[in-house]
Coordinates of N, CA and C in Angstrom, one line a residue:
X1 N 27.8 23.4 -21.1 CA 27.7 22.5 -22.2 C 26.5 22.7 -23.0
X2 N 25.3 23.0 -22.4 CA 24.1 23.2 -23.1 C 24.2 24.4 -24.0
X3 N 24.8 25.5 -23.4 CA 25.0 26.7 -24.2 C 25.8 26.5 -25.4
X4 N 26.8 25.6 -25.3 CA 27.7 25.3 -26.5 C 27.0 24.4 -27.5
X5 N 26.1 23.5 -27.0 CA 25.4 22.5 -27.8 C 23.9 22.4 -27.5
X6 N 23.1 23.5 -27.7 CA 21.7 23.4 -27.3 C 20.9 22.4 -28.0
X7 N 21.4 21.9 -29.1 CA 20.6 20.9 -29.9 C 21.2 19.5 -29.6
X8 N 21.9 19.3 -28.6 CA 22.4 17.9 -28.2 C 21.3 17.1 -27.5
X9 N 21.0 16.0 -28.2 CA 20.0 15.1 -27.5 C 20.5 14.6 -26.2
X10 N 21.8 14.2 -26.2 CA 22.4 13.6 -25.0 C 22.4 14.6 -23.8
X11 N 22.8 15.8 -24.1 CA 22.9 16.8 -23.0 C 21.5 17.1 -22.5
X12 N 20.6 17.3 -23.4 CA 19.2 17.6 -22.9 C 18.7 16.4 -22.1
X13 N 18.9 15.2 -22.6 CA 18.5 14.0 -21.9 C 19.1 13.9 -20.5
X14 N 20.4 14.1 -20.4 CA 21.1 14.1 -19.1 C 20.7 15.2 -18.2
X15 N 20.4 16.4 -18.7 CA 19.9 17.4 -17.8 C 18.5 17.0 -17.3
X16 N 17.7 16.4 -18.1 CA 16.4 15.9 -17.6 C 16.6 14.9 -16.5
X17 N 17.6 14.0 -16.6 CA 17.9 13.1 -15.5 C 18.3 13.8 -14.3
X18 N 19.1 14.8 -14.4 CA 19.5 15.6 -13.2 C 18.3 16.2 -12.5
X19 N 17.5 16.8 -13.3 CA 16.3 17.5 -12.7 C 15.4 16.4 -12.0
X20 N 15.3 15.3 -12.6 CA 14.5 14.2 -12.0 C 15.1 13.8 -10.7
X21 N 16.4 13.6 -10.7 CA 17.1 13.2 -9.5 C 17.0 14.3 -8.4
X22 N 16.8 15.5 -8.8 CA 16.6 16.6 -7.8 C 15.2 16.8 -7.4
X23 N 14.4 15.8 -7.8 CA 12.9 15.9 -7.5 C 12.2 17.1 -8.1
X24 N 12.6 17.4 -9.4 CA 12.1 18.5 -10.1 C 11.5 17.9 -11.4
X25 N 10.3 17.2 -11.3 CA 9.8 16.6 -12.5 C 9.4 17.6 -13.6
X26 N 9.0 18.7 -13.2 CA 8.6 19.7 -14.3 C 9.8 20.1 -15.1
X27 N 10.9 20.4 -14.4 CA 12.2 20.7 -15.1 C 12.6 19.6 -16.0
X28 N 12.5 18.4 -15.4 CA 12.9 17.2 -16.2 C 12.1 17.1 -17.5
X29 N 10.8 17.3 -17.4 CA 9.9 17.2 -18.5 C 10.4 18.1 -19.7
X30 N 10.7 19.3 -19.4 CA 11.2 20.2 -20.4 C 12.4 19.7 -21.2
X31 N 13.3 19.2 -20.4 CA 14.5 18.6 -21.1 C 14.3 17.4 -21.8
X32 N 13.4 16.5 -21.3 CA 13.1 15.2 -22.0 C 12.3 15.6 -23.3
X33 N 11.4 16.6 -23.2 CA 10.6 17.0 -24.4 C 11.6 17.5 -25.4
X34 N 12.6 18.3 -25.0 CA 13.5 18.8 -26.0 C 14.3 17.7 -26.6
X35 N 14.8 16.7 -25.8 CA 15.6 15.6 -26.3 C 14.7 14.8 -27.3
X36 N 13.4 14.6 -27.0 CA 12.6 13.8 -27.9 C 12.3 14.6 -29.2
X37 N 12.1 15.9 -29.1 CA 11.9 16.7 -30.3 C 13.1 16.7 -31.2
X38 N 14.3 16.6 -30.6 CA 15.5 16.7 -31.4 C 15.7 15.3 -32.1
X39 N 15.3 14.2 -31.5 CA 15.4 12.9 -32.1 C 14.2 12.1 -31.7
X40 N 13.2 12.0 -32.5 CA 12.0 11.3 -32.2 C 12.2 9.8 -32.2
X41 N 13.4 9.3 -32.6 CA 13.6 7.9 -32.6 C 14.5 7.5 -31.3
X42 N 14.6 8.5 -30.4 CA 15.4 8.2 -29.1 C 14.3 7.7 -28.1
X43 N 14.2 6.4 -27.9 CA 13.2 5.9 -27.0 C 13.5 6.2 -25.6
X44 N 14.7 6.5 -25.2 CA 15.0 6.9 -23.8 C 14.3 8.1 -23.5
X45 N 14.3 9.1 -24.4 CA 13.7 10.4 -24.1 C 12.2 10.2 -23.9
X46 N 11.5 9.4 -24.7 CA 10.1 9.2 -24.6 C 9.8 8.5 -23.3
X47 N 10.6 7.5 -23.0 CA 10.3 6.7 -21.8 C 10.5 7.5 -20.5
X48 N 11.6 8.3 -20.4 CA 11.8 9.1 -19.3 C 10.8 10.3 -19.2
X49 N 10.4 10.8 -20.4 CA 9.3 11.8 -20.4 C 8.0 11.3 -19.9
X50 N 7.7 10.1 -20.3 CA 6.4 9.5 -19.8 C 6.5 9.3 -18.3
X51 N 7.6 8.8 -17.8 CA 7.7 8.6 -16.4 C 7.6 9.9 -15.6
X52 N 8.2 11.0 -16.1 CA 8.2 12.3 -15.4 C 6.7 12.8 -15.5
X53 N 6.1 12.6 -16.6 CA 4.7 13.1 -16.7 C 3.8 12.3 -15.8
X54 N 4.0 11.1 -15.6 CA 3.3 10.3 -14.7 C 3.5 10.8 -13.2
X55 N 4.7 11.2 -12.9 CA 5.0 11.7 -11.6 C 4.2 13.0 -11.2
X56 N 3.9 13.8 -12.2 CA 3.1 15.0 -12.0 C 1.7 14.9 -12.3
X57 N 1.2 13.7 -12.6 CA -0.2 13.5 -12.9 C -0.7 13.8 -14.3
X58 N 0.2 13.9 -15.2 CA -0.2 14.2 -16.6 C -0.3 12.8 -17.3
X59 N -1.3 12.1 -16.9 CA -1.4 10.7 -17.2 C -1.7 10.3 -18.7
X60 N -2.6 11.1 -19.3 CA -2.9 10.9 -20.7 C -1.6 11.1 -21.6
X61 N -0.9 12.1 -21.3 CA 0.4 12.4 -22.0 C 1.3 11.3 -21.7
X62 N 1.4 10.8 -20.5 CA 2.3 9.7 -20.1 C 2.0 8.5 -20.9
X63 N 0.7 8.1 -21.0 CA 0.3 7.0 -21.8 C 0.7 7.1 -23.2
X64 N 0.5 8.2 -23.8 CA 0.9 8.4 -25.2 C 2.4 8.3 -25.4
X65 N 3.2 8.9 -24.5 CA 4.6 8.8 -24.6 C 5.2 7.4 -24.3
X66 N 4.6 6.7 -23.4 CA 5.0 5.3 -23.2 C 4.7 4.5 -24.5
X67 N 3.6 4.8 -25.2 CA 3.4 4.1 -26.5 C 4.4 4.4 -27.5
X68 N 4.9 5.7 -27.5 CA 6.0 6.1 -28.4 C 7.2 5.3 -28.1
X69 N 7.5 5.2 -26.8 CA 8.8 4.5 -26.4 C 8.6 3.0 -26.7
X70 N 7.5 2.5 -26.5 CA 7.2 1.0 -26.8 C 7.3 0.8 -28.3
X71 N 6.9 1.7 -29.1 CA 7.1 1.5 -30.6 C 8.5 1.4 -31.0
X72 N 9.4 2.1 -30.2 CA 10.8 2.0 -30.5 C 11.5 0.8 -29.8
X73 N 11.0 0.5 -28.6 CA 11.5 -0.6 -27.8 C 10.4 -1.6 -27.5
X74 N 9.9 -2.4 -28.4 CA 8.7 -3.2 -28.2 C 8.9 -4.3 -27.2
X75 N 10.1 -4.7 -26.9 CA 10.3 -5.8 -25.9 C 11.0 -5.3 -24.7
X76 N 10.8 -4.1 -24.3 CA 11.4 -3.5 -23.1 C 10.5 -3.8 -21.9
X77 N 10.9 -4.7 -21.0 CA 10.0 -5.2 -20.0 C 9.5 -4.1 -19.0
X78 N 10.4 -3.2 -18.7 CA 10.0 -2.1 -17.7 C 9.0 -1.2 -18.4
X79 N 9.2 -0.9 -19.7 CA 8.2 0.0 -20.4 C 6.9 -0.7 -20.5
X80 N 6.9 -2.0 -20.8 CA 5.7 -2.8 -20.9 C 4.9 -2.8 -19.6
X81 N 5.6 -3.0 -18.5 CA 5.0 -3.0 -17.2 C 4.5 -1.7 -16.8
X82 N 5.3 -0.6 -17.0 CA 4.8 0.7 -16.6 C 3.6 1.2 -17.3
X83 N 3.6 0.9 -18.6 CA 2.5 1.3 -19.5 C 1.2 0.5 -19.0
X84 N 1.4 -0.8 -18.8 CA 0.2 -1.6 -18.4 C -0.3 -1.2 -17.0
X85 N 0.6 -0.8 -16.1 CA 0.1 -0.4 -14.8 C -0.6 0.9 -14.9
X86 N -0.1 1.8 -15.7 CA -0.8 3.1 -15.9 C -2.2 2.9 -16.6
X87 N -2.2 2.0 -17.5 CA -3.5 1.7 -18.2 C -4.5 1.2 -17.1
X88 N -4.1 0.3 -16.3 CA -5.0 -0.3 -15.3 C -5.4 0.8 -14.3
X89 N -4.5 1.7 -13.9 CA -4.8 2.7 -12.9 C -5.8 3.8 -13.4
X90 N -5.7 4.0 -14.7 CA -6.5 5.1 -15.3 C -7.7 4.7 -16.1
X91 N -8.0 3.4 -16.1 CA -9.2 3.0 -16.8 C -9.0 2.8 -18.3
X92 N -7.8 2.5 -18.7 CA -7.5 2.3 -20.1 C -8.0 1.0 -20.6
X93 N -7.6 0.6 -21.8 CA -8.0 -0.7 -22.4 C -7.3 -1.8 -21.6
X94 N -8.1 -2.5 -20.9 CA -7.6 -3.6 -20.0 C -7.0 -4.8 -20.8
X95 N -7.6 -5.1 -21.9 CA -7.0 -6.2 -22.8 C -5.6 -5.8 -23.2
X96 N -5.4 -4.6 -23.6 CA -4.1 -4.1 -24.0 C -3.2 -4.1 -22.8
X97 N -3.7 -3.6 -21.7 CA -2.9 -3.6 -20.5 C -2.4 -5.0 -20.1
X98 N -3.3 -6.0 -20.2 CA -3.0 -7.3 -19.8 C -1.9 -7.9 -20.7
X99 N -2.0 -7.6 -22.0 CA -1.1 -8.1 -23.0 C 0.3 -7.6 -22.6
X100 N 0.4 -6.3 -22.3 CA 1.7 -5.7 -22.0 C 2.2 -6.2 -20.6
X101 N 1.3 -6.3 -19.6 CA 1.7 -6.8 -18.3 C 2.3 -8.2 -18.4
X102 N 1.6 -9.1 -19.1 CA 2.0 -10.4 -19.2 C 3.3 -10.5 -20.1
X103 N 3.4 -9.6 -21.1 CA 4.7 -9.6 -21.8 C 5.9 -9.2 -21.0
X104 N 5.7 -8.2 -20.1 CA 6.8 -7.8 -19.2 C 7.1 -8.9 -18.3
X105 N 6.1 -9.5 -17.7 CA 6.4 -10.6 -16.7 C 7.0 -11.8 -17.4
X106 N 6.7 -12.1 -18.7 CA 7.3 -13.2 -19.4 C 8.8 -12.9 -19.6
X107 N 9.2 -11.6 -19.8 CA 10.6 -11.3 -20.0 C 11.3 -11.3 -18.7
X108 N 10.6 -11.0 -17.6 CA 11.3 -10.9 -16.2 C 10.4 -11.7 -15.2
X109 N 10.3 -13.0 -15.3 CA 9.3 -13.7 -14.5 C 9.6 -13.7 -13.0
X110 N 10.8 -13.3 -12.6 CA 11.1 -13.2 -11.1 C 10.8 -11.8 -10.6
X111 N 10.3 -10.9 -11.4 CA 10.1 -9.5 -10.9 C 8.8 -9.4 -10.2
X112 N 8.7 -9.2 -8.9 CA 7.4 -9.2 -8.2 C 6.6 -8.0 -8.6
X113 N 7.2 -6.9 -9.0 CA 6.4 -5.7 -9.4 C 5.6 -6.0 -10.7
X114 N 6.2 -6.8 -11.5 CA 5.5 -7.2 -12.8 C 4.4 -8.1 -12.5
X115 N 4.6 -9.1 -11.6 CA 3.5 -10.0 -11.2 C 2.4 -9.1 -10.6
X116 N 2.7 -8.1 -9.8 CA 1.7 -7.3 -9.2 C 0.9 -6.6 -10.2
X117 N 1.5 -6.1 -11.3 CA 0.8 -5.4 -12.4 C -0.2 -6.4 -13.0
X118 N 0.3 -7.6 -13.3 CA -0.6 -8.6 -13.9 C -1.8 -8.8 -12.9
X119 N -1.6 -9.0 -11.7 CA -2.7 -9.1 -10.7 C -3.6 -7.9 -10.7
X120 N -3.1 -6.7 -10.7 CA -3.9 -5.5 -10.7 C -4.8 -5.5 -11.9
X121 N -4.2 -5.8 -13.1 CA -5.0 -5.7 -14.3 C -6.1 -6.8 -14.3
X122 N -5.8 -8.0 -13.8 CA -6.8 -9.0 -13.7 C -7.9 -8.6 -12.7
X123 N -7.5 -7.9 -11.6 CA -8.5 -7.4 -10.7 C -9.4 -6.4 -11.3
X124 N -8.9 -5.5 -12.1 CA -9.7 -4.5 -12.8 C -10.6 -5.2 -13.9
X125 N -10.1 -6.3 -14.4 CA -10.9 -7.1 -15.4 C -12.0 -8.0 -14.7
X126 N -12.1 -7.8 -13.4 CA -13.1 -8.6 -12.7 C -12.7 -10.1 -12.6
X127 N -11.4 -10.4 -12.8 CA -10.9 -11.8 -12.6 C -10.4 -11.9 -11.2
X128 N -11.3 -11.7 -10.2 CA -10.9 -11.5 -8.8 C -10.2 -12.7 -8.2
X129 N -10.6 -13.9 -8.5 CA -10.0 -15.1 -7.9 C -8.5 -15.2 -8.3
X130 N -8.2 -15.1 -9.5 CA -6.9 -15.2 -10.0 C -6.0 -14.0 -9.4
X131 N -6.6 -12.8 -9.4 CA -5.9 -11.7 -8.9 C -5.6 -11.9 -7.4
X132 N -6.5 -12.4 -6.7 CA -6.3 -12.7 -5.2 C -5.1 -13.7 -5.0
X133 N -5.1 -14.7 -5.9 CA -4.0 -15.7 -5.8 C -2.6 -15.0 -6.0
X134 N -2.5 -14.2 -7.1 CA -1.3 -13.5 -7.4 C -0.9 -12.5 -6.4
X135 N -1.8 -11.6 -6.1 CA -1.5 -10.5 -5.2 C -1.4 -10.9 -3.8
X136 N -2.2 -11.9 -3.4 CA -2.1 -12.4 -2.0 C -0.8 -13.1 -1.8
X137 N -0.3 -13.8 -2.8 CA 1.0 -14.5 -2.7 C 2.1 -13.4 -2.5
X138 N 2.0 -12.3 -3.3 CA 3.0 -11.3 -3.2 C 3.0 -10.6 -1.8
X139 N 1.8 -10.3 -1.4 CA 1.6 -9.7 -0.1 C 2.2 -10.5 1.1
X140 N 2.1 -11.8 0.9 CA 2.6 -12.8 2.0 C 4.1 -12.8 1.8
X141 N 4.6 -12.9 0.6 CA 6.1 -13.0 0.4 C 6.8 -11.7 0.7
X142 N 6.2 -10.6 0.4 CA 6.8 -9.3 0.6 C 5.9 -8.4 1.5
X143 N 5.8 -8.8 2.8 CA 4.9 -8.1 3.7 C 5.3 -6.6 3.9
X144 N 6.5 -6.2 3.6 CA 6.9 -4.8 3.8 C 6.6 -3.9 2.5
X145 N 6.0 -4.5 1.5 CA 5.6 -3.7 0.3 C 4.2 -3.2 0.5
X146 N 4.0 -1.9 0.7 CA 2.7 -1.4 0.9 C 1.8 -1.4 -0.3
X147 N 2.4 -1.4 -1.5 CA 1.6 -1.4 -2.7 C 1.0 -2.8 -2.9
X148 N 1.8 -3.9 -2.6 CA 1.2 -5.2 -2.7 C 0.1 -5.4 -1.7
X149 N 0.3 -4.9 -0.5 CA -0.8 -5.1 0.5 C -2.0 -4.3 0.2
X150 N -1.8 -3.1 -0.4 CA -2.9 -2.3 -0.8 C -3.7 -3.0 -1.9
X151 N -3.0 -3.5 -2.9 CA -3.7 -4.2 -4.0 C -4.4 -5.5 -3.5
X152 N -3.8 -6.2 -2.5 CA -4.4 -7.3 -1.9 C -5.7 -6.9 -1.2
X153 N -5.6 -5.8 -0.5 CA -6.8 -5.3 0.2 C -7.9 -5.0 -0.8
X154 N -7.6 -4.4 -1.9 CA -8.6 -4.1 -3.0 C -9.3 -5.4 -3.4
X155 N -8.5 -6.4 -3.6 CA -9.0 -7.7 -4.1 C -9.9 -8.3 -3.0
X156 N -9.5 -8.3 -1.7 CA -10.3 -8.8 -0.6 C -11.6 -8.1 -0.5
X157 N -11.5 -6.8 -0.7 CA -12.8 -6.0 -0.6 C -13.7 -6.3 -1.7
X158 N -13.1 -6.5 -2.9 CA -14.0 -6.9 -4.1 C -14.7 -8.3 -3.8
X159 N -14.0 -9.1 -3.0 CA -14.6 -10.4 -2.7 C -15.5 -10.3 -1.5
X160 N -15.6 -9.1 -0.9 CA -16.5 -8.9 0.2 C -15.9 -9.1 1.6
X161 N -14.6 -9.3 1.7 CA -14.0 -9.6 3.0 C -13.4 -8.2 3.5
X162 N -14.3 -7.4 4.1 CA -13.9 -6.1 4.6 C -13.0 -6.2 5.7
X163 N -13.1 -7.2 6.6 CA -12.3 -7.3 7.8 C -10.8 -7.6 7.4
X164 N -10.6 -8.5 6.5 CA -9.2 -8.8 6.1 C -8.6 -7.7 5.3
X165 N -9.5 -7.0 4.5 CA -9.0 -5.9 3.7 C -8.5 -4.8 4.6
X166 N -9.3 -4.5 5.7 CA -8.9 -3.5 6.6 C -7.6 -3.9 7.4
X167 N -7.5 -5.1 7.7 CA -6.3 -5.6 8.4 C -5.1 -5.4 7.5
X168 N -5.2 -5.7 6.2 CA -4.1 -5.5 5.3 C -3.7 -4.1 5.2
X169 N -4.7 -3.2 5.1 CA -4.4 -1.8 5.1 C -3.7 -1.3 6.4
X170 N -4.3 -1.7 7.5 CA -3.7 -1.3 8.8 C -2.3 -1.8 9.0
X171 N -2.0 -2.9 8.4 CA -0.6 -3.5 8.5 C 0.4 -2.6 7.7
X172 N -0.1 -1.7 6.9 CA 0.9 -0.8 6.1 C 1.2 0.4 6.9
X173 N 0.5 0.7 8.0 CA 0.7 1.9 8.8 C 2.1 2.1 9.2
X174 N 2.8 1.1 9.6 CA 4.2 1.2 10.0 C 5.2 1.1 8.9
X175 N 4.8 0.9 7.7 CA 5.7 0.7 6.6 C 6.0 2.1 5.9
X176 N 7.2 2.1 5.3 CA 7.5 3.3 4.5 C 6.7 3.4 3.3
X177 N 5.9 4.5 3.1 CA 5.0 4.6 2.0 C 5.2 5.9 1.3
X178 N 5.0 5.9 0.0 CA 5.1 7.2 -0.7 C 3.8 8.0 -0.4
X179 N 3.9 9.3 -0.7 CA 2.7 10.1 -0.5 C 1.5 9.6 -1.3
X180 N 1.7 9.1 -2.5 CA 0.6 8.6 -3.3 C 0.1 7.3 -2.7
X181 N 1.0 6.4 -2.2 CA 0.5 5.2 -1.6 C -0.3 5.5 -0.3
X182 N 0.2 6.5 0.5 CA -0.5 6.8 1.7 C -1.9 7.3 1.4
X183 N -2.0 8.2 0.4 CA -3.3 8.7 0.0 C -4.3 7.6 -0.4
X184 N -3.8 6.7 -1.2 CA -4.7 5.6 -1.7 C -5.1 4.7 -0.5
X185 N -4.2 4.4 0.4 CA -4.5 3.6 1.5 C -5.5 4.2 2.4
X186 N -5.3 5.5 2.7 CA -6.2 6.2 3.6 C -7.6 6.3 3.0
X187 N -7.6 6.6 1.7 CA -8.9 6.7 1.0 C -9.7 5.3 1.1
X188 N -9.0 4.2 0.9 CA -9.6 2.9 0.9 C -10.0 2.6 2.3
X189 N -9.2 3.0 3.3 CA -9.6 2.7 4.7 C -10.9 3.5 5.0
X190 N -11.0 4.7 4.5 CA -12.3 5.5 4.7 C -13.5 4.9 4.1
X191 N -13.2 4.3 2.9 CA -14.3 3.7 2.1 C -14.8 2.4 2.9
X192 N -13.9 1.7 3.5 CA -14.2 0.5 4.3 C -15.0 0.9 5.5
X193 N -14.6 2.0 6.2 CA -15.2 2.5 7.4 C -14.7 2.0 8.6

């Protein structure tokens, strides 16, 4: 199909999705870039491109492409959340990150991942008490989510409670974690000592 229609936005986009599903983010990036270059107003291509770039650690490019997608879909809750989370994780503009995180949560108030992003941004903004309330509640309500527990441990550590922070991190040992989550948890455990 691609040979017959190499300039098809839809075919390039779908091939990007196939490569992403096959755990080939580099291959996916090429197809999403092609789809975005063929139609710069196709927000799907920018959004998926940003996500694939994030998967391979091309974070500055991911931020720029999330911004492009948000310009086309300014009220897309998932895009708002993903962009805010990336900004918080990479030391971006925390005021902008909070605006997007709260916007996403406003659109999907029952989504615990969006609440976690708000909590993480607040933690990065040194609003530790509010972050503790949000993330601590998530950690209690969703004890099998290693990211929530990791963020809660970060907040506890920031408040000086090393013992509880270590306990939260140790509680994730039996949980299914991504490679990235595992690395972050192990790094924080080493920092705690």
